[in-house]
Short mmCIF file of C-alpha atoms in Angstrom, two decimals:
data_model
loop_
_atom_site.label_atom_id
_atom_site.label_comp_id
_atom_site.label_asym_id
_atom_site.label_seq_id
_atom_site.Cartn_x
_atom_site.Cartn_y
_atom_site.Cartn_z
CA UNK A 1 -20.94 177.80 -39.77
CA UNK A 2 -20.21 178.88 -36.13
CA UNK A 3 -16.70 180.42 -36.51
CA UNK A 4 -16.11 180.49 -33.15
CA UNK A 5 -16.02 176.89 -32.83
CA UNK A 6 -13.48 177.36 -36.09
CA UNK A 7 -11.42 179.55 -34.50
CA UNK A 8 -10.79 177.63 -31.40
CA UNK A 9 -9.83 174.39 -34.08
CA UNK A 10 -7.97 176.63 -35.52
CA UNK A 11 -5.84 177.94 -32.81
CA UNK A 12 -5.63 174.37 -31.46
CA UNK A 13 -4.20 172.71 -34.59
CA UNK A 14 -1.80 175.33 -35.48
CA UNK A 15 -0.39 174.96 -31.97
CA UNK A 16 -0.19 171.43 -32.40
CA UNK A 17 1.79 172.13 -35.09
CA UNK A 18 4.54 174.77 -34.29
CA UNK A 19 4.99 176.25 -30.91
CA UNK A 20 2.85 178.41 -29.11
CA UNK A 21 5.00 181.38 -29.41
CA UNK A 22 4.45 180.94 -33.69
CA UNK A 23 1.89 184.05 -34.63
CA UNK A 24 -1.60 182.47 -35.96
CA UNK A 25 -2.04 182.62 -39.63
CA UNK A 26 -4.78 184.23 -40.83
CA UNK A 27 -7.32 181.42 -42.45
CA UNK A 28 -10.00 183.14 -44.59
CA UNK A 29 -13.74 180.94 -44.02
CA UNK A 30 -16.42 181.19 -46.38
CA UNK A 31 -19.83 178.89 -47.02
CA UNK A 32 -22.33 178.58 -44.21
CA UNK A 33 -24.13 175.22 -44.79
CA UNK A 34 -22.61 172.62 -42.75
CA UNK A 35 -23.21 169.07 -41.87
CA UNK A 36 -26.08 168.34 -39.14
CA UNK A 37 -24.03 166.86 -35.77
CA UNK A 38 -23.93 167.26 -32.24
CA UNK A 39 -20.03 168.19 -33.07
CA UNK A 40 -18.61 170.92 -35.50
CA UNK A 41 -17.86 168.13 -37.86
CA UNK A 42 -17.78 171.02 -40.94
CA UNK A 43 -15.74 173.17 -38.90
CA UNK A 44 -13.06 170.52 -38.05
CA UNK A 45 -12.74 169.52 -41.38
CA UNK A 46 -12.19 173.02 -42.75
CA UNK A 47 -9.68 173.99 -40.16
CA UNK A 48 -7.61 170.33 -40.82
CA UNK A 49 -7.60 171.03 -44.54
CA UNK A 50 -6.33 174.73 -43.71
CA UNK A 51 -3.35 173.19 -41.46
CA UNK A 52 -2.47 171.42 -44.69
CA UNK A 53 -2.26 174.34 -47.19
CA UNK A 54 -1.15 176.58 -44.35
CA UNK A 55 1.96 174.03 -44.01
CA UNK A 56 2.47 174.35 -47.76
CA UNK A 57 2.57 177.79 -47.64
CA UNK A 58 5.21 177.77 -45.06
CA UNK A 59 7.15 175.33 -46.21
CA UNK A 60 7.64 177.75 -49.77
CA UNK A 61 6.87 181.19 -48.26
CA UNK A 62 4.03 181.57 -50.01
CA UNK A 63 2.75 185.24 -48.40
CA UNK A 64 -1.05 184.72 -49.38
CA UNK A 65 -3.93 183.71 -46.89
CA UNK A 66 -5.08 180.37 -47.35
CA UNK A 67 -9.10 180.22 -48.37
CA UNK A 68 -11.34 177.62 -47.39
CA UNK A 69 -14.67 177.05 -48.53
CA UNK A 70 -16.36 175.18 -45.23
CA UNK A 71 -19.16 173.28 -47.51
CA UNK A 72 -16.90 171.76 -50.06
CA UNK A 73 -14.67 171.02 -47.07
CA UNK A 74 -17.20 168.63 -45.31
CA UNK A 75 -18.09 167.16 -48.87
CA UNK A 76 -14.51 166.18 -49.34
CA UNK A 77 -15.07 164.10 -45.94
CA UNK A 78 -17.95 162.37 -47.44
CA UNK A 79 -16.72 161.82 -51.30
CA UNK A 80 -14.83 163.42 -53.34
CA UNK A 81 -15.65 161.50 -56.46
CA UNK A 82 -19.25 160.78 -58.22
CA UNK A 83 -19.24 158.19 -60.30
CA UNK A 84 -20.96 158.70 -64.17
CA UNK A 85 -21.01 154.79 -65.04
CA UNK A 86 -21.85 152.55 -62.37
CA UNK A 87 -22.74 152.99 -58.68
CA UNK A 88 -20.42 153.51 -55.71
CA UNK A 89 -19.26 150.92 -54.28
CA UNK A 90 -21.06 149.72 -50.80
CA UNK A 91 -18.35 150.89 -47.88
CA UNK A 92 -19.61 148.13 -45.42
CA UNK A 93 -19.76 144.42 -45.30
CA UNK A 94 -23.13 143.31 -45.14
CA UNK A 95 -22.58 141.97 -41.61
CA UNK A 96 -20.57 145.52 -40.16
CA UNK A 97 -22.65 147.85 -37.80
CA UNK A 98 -23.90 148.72 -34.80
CA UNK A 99 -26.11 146.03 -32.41
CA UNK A 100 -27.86 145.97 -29.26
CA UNK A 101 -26.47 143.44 -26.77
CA UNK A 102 -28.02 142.22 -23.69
CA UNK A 103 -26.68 145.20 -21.45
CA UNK A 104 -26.13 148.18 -24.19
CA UNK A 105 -24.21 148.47 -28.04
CA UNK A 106 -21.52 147.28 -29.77
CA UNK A 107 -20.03 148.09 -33.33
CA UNK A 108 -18.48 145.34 -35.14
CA UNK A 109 -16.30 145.99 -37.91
CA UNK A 110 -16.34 142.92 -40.47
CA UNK A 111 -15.44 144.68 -44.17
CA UNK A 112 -11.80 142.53 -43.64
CA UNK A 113 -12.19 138.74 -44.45
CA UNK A 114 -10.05 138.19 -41.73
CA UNK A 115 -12.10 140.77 -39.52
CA UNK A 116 -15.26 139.09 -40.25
CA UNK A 117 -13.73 135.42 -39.80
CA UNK A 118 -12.48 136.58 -36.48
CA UNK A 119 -16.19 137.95 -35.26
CA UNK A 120 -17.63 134.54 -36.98
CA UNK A 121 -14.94 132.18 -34.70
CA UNK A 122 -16.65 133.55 -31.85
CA UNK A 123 -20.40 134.45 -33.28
CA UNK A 124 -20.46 131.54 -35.40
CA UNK A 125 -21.81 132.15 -39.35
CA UNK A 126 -25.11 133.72 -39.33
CA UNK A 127 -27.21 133.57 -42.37
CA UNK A 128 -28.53 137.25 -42.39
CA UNK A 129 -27.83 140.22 -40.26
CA UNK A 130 -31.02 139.59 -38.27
CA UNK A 131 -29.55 136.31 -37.40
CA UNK A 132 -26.41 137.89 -36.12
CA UNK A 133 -28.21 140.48 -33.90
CA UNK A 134 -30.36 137.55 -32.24
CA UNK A 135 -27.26 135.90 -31.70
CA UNK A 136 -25.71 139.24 -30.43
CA UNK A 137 -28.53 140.17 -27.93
CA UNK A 138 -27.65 137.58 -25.40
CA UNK A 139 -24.22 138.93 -24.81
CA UNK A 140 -22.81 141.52 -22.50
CA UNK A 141 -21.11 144.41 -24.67
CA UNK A 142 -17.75 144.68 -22.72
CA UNK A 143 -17.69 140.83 -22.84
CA UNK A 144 -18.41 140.68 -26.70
CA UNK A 145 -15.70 143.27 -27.36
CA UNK A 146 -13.02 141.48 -25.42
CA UNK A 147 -13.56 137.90 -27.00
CA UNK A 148 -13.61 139.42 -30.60
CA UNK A 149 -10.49 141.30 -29.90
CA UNK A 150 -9.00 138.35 -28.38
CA UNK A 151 -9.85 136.67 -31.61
CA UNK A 152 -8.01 139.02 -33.85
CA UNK A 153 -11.01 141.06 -35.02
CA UNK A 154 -12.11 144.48 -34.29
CA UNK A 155 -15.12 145.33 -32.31
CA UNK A 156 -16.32 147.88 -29.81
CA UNK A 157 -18.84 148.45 -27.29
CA UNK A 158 -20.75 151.59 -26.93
CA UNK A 159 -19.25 153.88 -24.14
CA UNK A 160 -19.89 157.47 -22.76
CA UNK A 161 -17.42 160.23 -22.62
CA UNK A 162 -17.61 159.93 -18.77
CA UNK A 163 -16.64 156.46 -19.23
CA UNK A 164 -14.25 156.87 -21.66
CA UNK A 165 -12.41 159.70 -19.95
CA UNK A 166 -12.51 157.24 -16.85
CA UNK A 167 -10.45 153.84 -18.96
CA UNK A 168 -7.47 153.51 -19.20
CA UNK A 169 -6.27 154.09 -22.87
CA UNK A 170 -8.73 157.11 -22.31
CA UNK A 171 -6.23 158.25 -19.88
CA UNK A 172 -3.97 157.46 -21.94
CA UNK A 173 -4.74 159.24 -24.87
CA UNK A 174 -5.35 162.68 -23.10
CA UNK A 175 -1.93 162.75 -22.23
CA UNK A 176 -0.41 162.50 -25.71
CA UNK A 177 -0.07 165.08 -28.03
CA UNK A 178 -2.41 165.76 -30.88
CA UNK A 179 0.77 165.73 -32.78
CA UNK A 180 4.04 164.29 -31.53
CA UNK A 181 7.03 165.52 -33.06
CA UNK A 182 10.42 164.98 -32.37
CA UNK A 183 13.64 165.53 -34.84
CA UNK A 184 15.84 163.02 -35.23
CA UNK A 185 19.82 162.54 -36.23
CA UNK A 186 21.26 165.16 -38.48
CA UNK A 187 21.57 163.94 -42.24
CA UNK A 188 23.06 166.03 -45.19
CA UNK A 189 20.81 168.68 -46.45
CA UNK A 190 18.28 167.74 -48.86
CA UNK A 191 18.63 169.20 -52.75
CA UNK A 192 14.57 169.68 -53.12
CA UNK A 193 13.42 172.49 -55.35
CA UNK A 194 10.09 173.37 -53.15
CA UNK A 195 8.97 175.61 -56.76
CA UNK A 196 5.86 177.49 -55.11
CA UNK A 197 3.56 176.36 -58.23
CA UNK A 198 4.88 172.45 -57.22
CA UNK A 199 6.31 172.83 -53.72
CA UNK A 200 6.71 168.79 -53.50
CA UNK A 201 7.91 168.22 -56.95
CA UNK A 202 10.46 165.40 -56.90
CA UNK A 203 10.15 164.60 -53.70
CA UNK A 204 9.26 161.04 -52.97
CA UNK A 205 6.98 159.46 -51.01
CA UNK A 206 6.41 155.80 -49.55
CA UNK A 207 3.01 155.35 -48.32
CA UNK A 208 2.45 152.20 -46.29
CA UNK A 209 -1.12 152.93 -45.15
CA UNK A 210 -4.99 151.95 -45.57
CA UNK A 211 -7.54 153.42 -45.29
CA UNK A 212 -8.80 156.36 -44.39
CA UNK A 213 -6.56 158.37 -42.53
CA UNK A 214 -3.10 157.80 -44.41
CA UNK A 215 -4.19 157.70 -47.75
CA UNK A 216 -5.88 160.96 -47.34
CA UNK A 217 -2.87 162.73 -46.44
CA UNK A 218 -0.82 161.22 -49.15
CA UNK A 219 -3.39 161.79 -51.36
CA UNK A 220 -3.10 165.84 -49.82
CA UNK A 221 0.75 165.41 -50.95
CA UNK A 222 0.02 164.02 -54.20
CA UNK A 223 -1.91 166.99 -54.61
CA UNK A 224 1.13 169.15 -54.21
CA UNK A 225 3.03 167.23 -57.09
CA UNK A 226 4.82 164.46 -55.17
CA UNK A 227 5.78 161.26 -56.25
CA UNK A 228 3.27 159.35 -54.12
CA UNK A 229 4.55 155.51 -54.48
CA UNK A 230 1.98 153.43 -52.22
CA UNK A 231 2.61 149.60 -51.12
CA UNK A 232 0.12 146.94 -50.02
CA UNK A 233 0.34 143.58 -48.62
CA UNK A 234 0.25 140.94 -51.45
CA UNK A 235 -3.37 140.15 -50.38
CA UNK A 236 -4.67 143.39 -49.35
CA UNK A 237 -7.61 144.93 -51.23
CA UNK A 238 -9.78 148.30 -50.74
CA UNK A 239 -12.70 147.75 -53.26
CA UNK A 240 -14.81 150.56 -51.96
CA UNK A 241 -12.32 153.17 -51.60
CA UNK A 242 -9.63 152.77 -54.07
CA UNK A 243 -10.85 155.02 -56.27
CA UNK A 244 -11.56 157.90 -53.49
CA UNK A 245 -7.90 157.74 -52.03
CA UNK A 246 -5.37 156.57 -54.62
CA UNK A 247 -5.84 159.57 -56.59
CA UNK A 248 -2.67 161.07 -58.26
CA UNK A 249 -0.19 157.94 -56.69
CA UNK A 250 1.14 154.61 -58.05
CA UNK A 251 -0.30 151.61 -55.91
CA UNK A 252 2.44 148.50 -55.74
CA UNK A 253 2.63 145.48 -53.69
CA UNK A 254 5.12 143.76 -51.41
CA UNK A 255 5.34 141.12 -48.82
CA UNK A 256 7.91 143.02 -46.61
CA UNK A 257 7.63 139.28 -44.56
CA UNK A 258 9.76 137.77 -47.22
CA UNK A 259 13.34 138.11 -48.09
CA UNK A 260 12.62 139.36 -51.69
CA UNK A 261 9.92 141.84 -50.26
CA UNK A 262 12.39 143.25 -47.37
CA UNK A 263 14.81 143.89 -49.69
CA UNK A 264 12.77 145.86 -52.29
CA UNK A 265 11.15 147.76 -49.37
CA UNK A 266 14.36 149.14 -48.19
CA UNK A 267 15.88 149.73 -51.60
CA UNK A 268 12.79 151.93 -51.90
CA UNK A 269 13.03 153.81 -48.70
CA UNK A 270 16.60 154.52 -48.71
CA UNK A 271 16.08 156.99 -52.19
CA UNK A 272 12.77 157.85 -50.30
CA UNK A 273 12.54 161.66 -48.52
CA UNK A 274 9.00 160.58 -46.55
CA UNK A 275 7.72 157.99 -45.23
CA UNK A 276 4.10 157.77 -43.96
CA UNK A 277 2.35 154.81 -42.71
CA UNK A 278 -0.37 153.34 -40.45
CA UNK A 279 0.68 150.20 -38.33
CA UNK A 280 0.20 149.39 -35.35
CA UNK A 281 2.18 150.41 -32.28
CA UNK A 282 4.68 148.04 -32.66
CA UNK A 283 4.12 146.51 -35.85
CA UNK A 284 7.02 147.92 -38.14
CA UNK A 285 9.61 147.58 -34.89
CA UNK A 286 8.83 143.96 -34.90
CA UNK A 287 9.55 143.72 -38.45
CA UNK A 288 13.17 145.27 -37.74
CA UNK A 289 11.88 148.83 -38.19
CA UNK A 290 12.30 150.77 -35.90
CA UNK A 291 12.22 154.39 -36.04
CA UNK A 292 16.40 154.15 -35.48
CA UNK A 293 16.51 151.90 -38.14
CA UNK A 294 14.66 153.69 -40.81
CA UNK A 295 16.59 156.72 -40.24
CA UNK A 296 19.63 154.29 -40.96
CA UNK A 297 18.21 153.38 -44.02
CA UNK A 298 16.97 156.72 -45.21
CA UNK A 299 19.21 159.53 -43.49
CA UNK A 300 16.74 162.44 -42.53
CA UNK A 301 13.76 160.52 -43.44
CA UNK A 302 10.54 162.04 -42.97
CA UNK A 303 8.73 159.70 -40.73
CA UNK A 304 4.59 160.39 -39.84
CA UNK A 305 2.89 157.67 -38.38
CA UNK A 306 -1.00 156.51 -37.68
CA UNK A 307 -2.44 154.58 -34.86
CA UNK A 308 -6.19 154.10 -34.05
CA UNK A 309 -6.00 154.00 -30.50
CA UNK A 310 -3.03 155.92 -29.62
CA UNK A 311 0.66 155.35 -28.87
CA UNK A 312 0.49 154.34 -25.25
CA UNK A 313 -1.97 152.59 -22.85
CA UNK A 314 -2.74 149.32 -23.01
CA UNK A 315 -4.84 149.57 -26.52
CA UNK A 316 -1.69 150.97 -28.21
CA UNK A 317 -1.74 147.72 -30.63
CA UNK A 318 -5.27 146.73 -30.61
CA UNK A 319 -6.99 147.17 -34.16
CA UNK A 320 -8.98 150.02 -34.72
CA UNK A 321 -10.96 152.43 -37.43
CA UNK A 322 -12.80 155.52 -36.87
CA UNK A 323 -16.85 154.15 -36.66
CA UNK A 324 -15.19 152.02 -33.89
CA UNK A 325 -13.21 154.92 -32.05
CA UNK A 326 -16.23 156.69 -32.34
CA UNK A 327 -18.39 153.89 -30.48
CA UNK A 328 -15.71 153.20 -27.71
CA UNK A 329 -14.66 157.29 -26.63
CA UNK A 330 -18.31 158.73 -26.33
CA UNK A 331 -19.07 160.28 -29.76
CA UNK A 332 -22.00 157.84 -30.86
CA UNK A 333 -23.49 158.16 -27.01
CA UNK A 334 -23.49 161.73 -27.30
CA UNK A 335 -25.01 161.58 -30.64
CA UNK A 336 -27.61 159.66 -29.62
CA UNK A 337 -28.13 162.05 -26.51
CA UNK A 338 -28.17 164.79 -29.45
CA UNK A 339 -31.00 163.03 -31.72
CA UNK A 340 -32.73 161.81 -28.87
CA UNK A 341 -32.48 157.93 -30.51
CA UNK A 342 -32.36 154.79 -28.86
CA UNK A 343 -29.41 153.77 -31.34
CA UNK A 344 -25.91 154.93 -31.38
CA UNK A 345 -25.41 157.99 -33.59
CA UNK A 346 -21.97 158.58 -34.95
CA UNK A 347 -20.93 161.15 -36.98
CA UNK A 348 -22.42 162.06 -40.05
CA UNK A 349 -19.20 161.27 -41.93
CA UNK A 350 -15.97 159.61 -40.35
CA UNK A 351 -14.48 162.71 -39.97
CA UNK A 352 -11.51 161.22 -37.34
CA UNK A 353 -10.10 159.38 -40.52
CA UNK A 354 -10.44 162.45 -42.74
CA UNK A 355 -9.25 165.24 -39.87
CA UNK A 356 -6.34 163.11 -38.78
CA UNK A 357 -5.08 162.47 -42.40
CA UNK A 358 -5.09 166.06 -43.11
CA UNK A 359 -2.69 166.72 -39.94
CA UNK A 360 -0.89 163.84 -40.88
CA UNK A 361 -0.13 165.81 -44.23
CA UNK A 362 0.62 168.90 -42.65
CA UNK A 363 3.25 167.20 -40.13
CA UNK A 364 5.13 166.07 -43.26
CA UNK A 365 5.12 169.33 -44.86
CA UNK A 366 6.21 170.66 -40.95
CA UNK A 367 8.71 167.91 -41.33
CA UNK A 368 10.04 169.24 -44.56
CA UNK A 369 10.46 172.63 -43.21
CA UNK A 370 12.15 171.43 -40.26
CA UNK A 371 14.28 169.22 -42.69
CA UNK A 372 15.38 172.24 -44.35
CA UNK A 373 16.08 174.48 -41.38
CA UNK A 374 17.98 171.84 -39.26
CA UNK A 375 19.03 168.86 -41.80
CA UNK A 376 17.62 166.63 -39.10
CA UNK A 377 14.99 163.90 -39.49
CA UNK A 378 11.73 164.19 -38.36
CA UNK A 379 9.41 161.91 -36.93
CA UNK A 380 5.57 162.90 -36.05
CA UNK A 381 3.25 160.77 -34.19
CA UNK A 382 -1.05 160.76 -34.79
CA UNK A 383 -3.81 158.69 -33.54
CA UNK A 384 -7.52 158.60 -34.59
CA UNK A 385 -8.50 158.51 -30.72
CA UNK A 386 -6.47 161.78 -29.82
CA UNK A 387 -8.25 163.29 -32.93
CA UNK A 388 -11.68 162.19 -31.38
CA UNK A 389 -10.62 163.74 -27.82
CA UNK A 390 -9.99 167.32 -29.99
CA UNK A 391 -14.14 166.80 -31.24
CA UNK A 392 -15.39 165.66 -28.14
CA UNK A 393 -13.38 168.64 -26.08
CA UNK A 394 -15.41 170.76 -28.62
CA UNK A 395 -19.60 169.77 -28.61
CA UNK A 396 -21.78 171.88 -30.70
CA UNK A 397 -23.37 174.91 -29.33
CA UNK A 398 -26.64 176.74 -30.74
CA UNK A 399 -25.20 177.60 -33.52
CA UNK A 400 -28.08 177.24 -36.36
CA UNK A 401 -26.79 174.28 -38.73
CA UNK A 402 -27.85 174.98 -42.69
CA UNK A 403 -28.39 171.80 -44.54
CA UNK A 404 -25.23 170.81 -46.67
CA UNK A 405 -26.58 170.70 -50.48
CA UNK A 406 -24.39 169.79 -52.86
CA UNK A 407 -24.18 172.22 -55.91
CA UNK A 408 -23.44 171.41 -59.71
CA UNK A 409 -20.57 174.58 -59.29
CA UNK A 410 -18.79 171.96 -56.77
CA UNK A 411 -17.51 169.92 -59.17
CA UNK A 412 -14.49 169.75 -61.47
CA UNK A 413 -15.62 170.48 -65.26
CA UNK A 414 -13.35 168.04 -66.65
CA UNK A 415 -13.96 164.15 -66.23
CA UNK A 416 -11.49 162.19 -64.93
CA UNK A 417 -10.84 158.75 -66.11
CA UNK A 418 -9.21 155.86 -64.66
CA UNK A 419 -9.65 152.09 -65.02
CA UNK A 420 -12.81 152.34 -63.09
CA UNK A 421 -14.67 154.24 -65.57
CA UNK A 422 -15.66 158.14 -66.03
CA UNK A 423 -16.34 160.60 -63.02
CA UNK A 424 -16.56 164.11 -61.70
CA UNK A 425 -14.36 164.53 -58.86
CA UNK A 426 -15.28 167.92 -56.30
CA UNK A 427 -13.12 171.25 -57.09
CA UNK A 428 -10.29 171.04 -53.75
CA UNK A 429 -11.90 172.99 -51.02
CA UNK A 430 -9.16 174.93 -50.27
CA UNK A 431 -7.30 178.02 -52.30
CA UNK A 432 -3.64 179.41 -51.87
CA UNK A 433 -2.85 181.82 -54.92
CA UNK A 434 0.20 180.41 -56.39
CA UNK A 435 -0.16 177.25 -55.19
CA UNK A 436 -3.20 175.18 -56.50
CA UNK A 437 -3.82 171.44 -55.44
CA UNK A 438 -3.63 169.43 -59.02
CA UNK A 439 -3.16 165.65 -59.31
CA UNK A 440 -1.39 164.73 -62.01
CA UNK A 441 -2.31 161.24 -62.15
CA UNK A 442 -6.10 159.39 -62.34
CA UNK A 443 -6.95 156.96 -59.33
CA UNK A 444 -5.33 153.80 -59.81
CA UNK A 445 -6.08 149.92 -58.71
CA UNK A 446 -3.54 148.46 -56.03
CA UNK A 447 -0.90 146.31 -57.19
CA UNK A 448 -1.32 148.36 -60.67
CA UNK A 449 2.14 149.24 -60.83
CA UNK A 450 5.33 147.85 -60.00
CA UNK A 451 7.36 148.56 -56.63
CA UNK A 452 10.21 151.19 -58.17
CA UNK A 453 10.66 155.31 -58.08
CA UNK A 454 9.88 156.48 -61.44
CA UNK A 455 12.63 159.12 -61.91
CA UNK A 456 15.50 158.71 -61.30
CA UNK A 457 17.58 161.39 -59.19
CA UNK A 458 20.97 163.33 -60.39
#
């Protein structure tokens, strides 16, 4: 582990958090073996599941240092869960990935049906991935990546920092805040009990997001006993991940484009205390929700928020996910500078999704104790590519990496079931006395349960 890599992280994220003037916790580090990158991938991921806790802490006054183990940290940002009676899942579609193009790289990013029908309106169908690449080779990259874009699919072409810093939404990006928070319109106070054993205990959250990023920190909250109540589109489906992210939550669906839908959605938000979700830019505004609006709905609300790209530039509403943020702001070039390949080389794990889901919890929790201090809203903005500026500020130095083995000790002795099947799921990586992450609740399927609150308040 090179802790002064984690150190700087730390300093950075804690600042992002509260203001400068706001003494630095003290985090307590242990575990040396870390995951092989030409960025502190391990370190970023212990210090963004440190903000967490440390929020948690705060938010109850818990006095005790937070404790991270580094190792188990980067394994949560890999998988948290090994399946006993079948095999994991397959994350990619078999036509997603990385090809060479007549002038460089470009990822495309097909596991959506709609992703992939977008690539094939302007590909055509290919019978086999080696068709697609032939088919890919005679294009330029930057030209590829606009005409799939334009075609309502997600792609990206290959770019160096230099070039990156150089664009426009690069640009752009630099000059937002890792996190953006604001308060919003006074509200009466909330009556939350914030017990240190279960500091989110009755307190309900909506979670409108996919994955990775969102569910992760919802997943974080449902850790900390919160009623986790997560909605999908009517068609939407997560088949390789479900079972990583919906752990401790309900999973409902709603068509918030329909009447029926609209109204359930706001019935639900208006006895809601947080809201966290991952549209685009402008997405929920043109729906008629607007960050005014929800705090109309829901006085005080708790509003965090997820975009790939950022919330300004002229990407601010393009589709994104972290392999592709990697590709298009200079992480896979310098990878493949790093390992000396001809190929892009992204991260080991896609630790933007993971990172950024873990500040996303730790803004609620912020949020909270703002909540509670001011009775004002709170509103906190995140992107994947502001995240991926943080790594790329931060390159790995000489530090000697020790290979990440995973350990029987690692995981939980007690199998978890869910509809899935049996499992072991990892032991949480992180450790405030007092205040243990738990989830009450086994993984569930989306659309498993129906849209309501479960308990109903006095």
């Amino acid at each position: 582990m090179d802790h002064g890599k984690a150190a700087i992280f730390w300093q950075q994220l804690w600042h992002s958090l509260r203001d400068a003037d706001t003494p630095l916790p003290v985090i307590h580090f242990c575990g040396e073996q870390t995951l092989s990158s030409a960025y502190p991938v391990s370190e970023l991921a212990a210090t963004s599941i440190a903000l967490a806790t440390q929020a948690a802490a705060t938010l109850v006054t818990n006095p005790h240092p937070v404790d991270v183990d580094v190792r188990l940290a980067a394994r949560w940002f890999q998988h948290s869960l090994r399946p006993l009676n079948r095999q994991r899942p397959s994350l990619w579609d078999p036509f997603a990935g990385d090809y060479a193009t007549a002038d460089g790289w470009i990822r495309l990013h097909t596991n959506a049906l709609h992703h992939r029908q977008a690539m094939e309106s302007v590909l055509g169908q290919q019978s086999d991935r080696q068709a697609l690449a032939e088919t890919v080779r005679s294009w330029q990259k930057q030209t590829l990546e606009q005409a799939i874009v334009a075609a309502g699919g997600c792609a990206a072409e290959m770019r160096s920092l230099n070039a990156w810093r150089q664009h426009a939404q690069g640009q752009s990006v630099a000059r937002e805040a890792l996190i953006a928070r604001s308060l919003q319109a006074q509200a009466p106070p909330p009556r939350w009990q914030l017990p240190p054993a279960r500091p989110l205990l009755g307190v309900r959250v909506l979670d409108l997001t996919r994955i990775i990023a969102g569910p992760v920190a919802t997943r974080f909250l449902a850790g900390l006993g919160a009623e986790v109540l997560r909605i999908d589109a009517p068609e939407w489906d997560e088949p390789a991940l479900a079972e990583e992210v919906t752990l401790g939550k309900r999973c409902a669906r709603l068509d918030l484009k329909s009447a029926a839908g609209r109204q359930q959605f706001e019935s639900l938000l208006g006895a809601a205390d947080v809201l966290v979700h991952g549209y685009r830019a402008d997405a929920l505004e043109k729906l008629g929700y607007s960050s005014e609006r929800l705090q109309q709905l829901s006085p005080g609300l708790i509003d965090v928020s997820l975009n790939a790209w950022g919330w300004s530039g002229p990407w601010r509403n393009r589709r994104g996910f972290d392999s592709l943020v990697q590709m298009a702001c200079g992480i896979a070039e310098a990878g493949r500078q790093w390992k000396n390949s001809e190929q892009p080389e992204p991260l080991p794990v896609q630790a933007l999704d993971h990172a950024t889901g873990y500040l996303m919890a730790a803004a609620v929790l912020e949020g909270m104790r703002q909540r509670q201090a001011t009775q004002c809203g709170f509103s906190a903005r995140l992107s994947l590519a502001r995240t991926a500026w943080l790594l790329s500020d931060n390159p790995a130095t000489d530090h000697p990496a020790t290979a990440l083995v995973a350990q029987p000790a690692d995981e939980s002795d007690i199998i978890e079931y869910s509809a899935w099947g049996i499992g072991y799921r990892l032991r949480a990586p992180v450790w405030l006395h007092g205040t243990p992450l738990i989830w009450s609740r086994p993984p569930a399927p989306l659309g498993s349960s129906r849209a309501q609150w479960l308990h109903k308040r006095n």
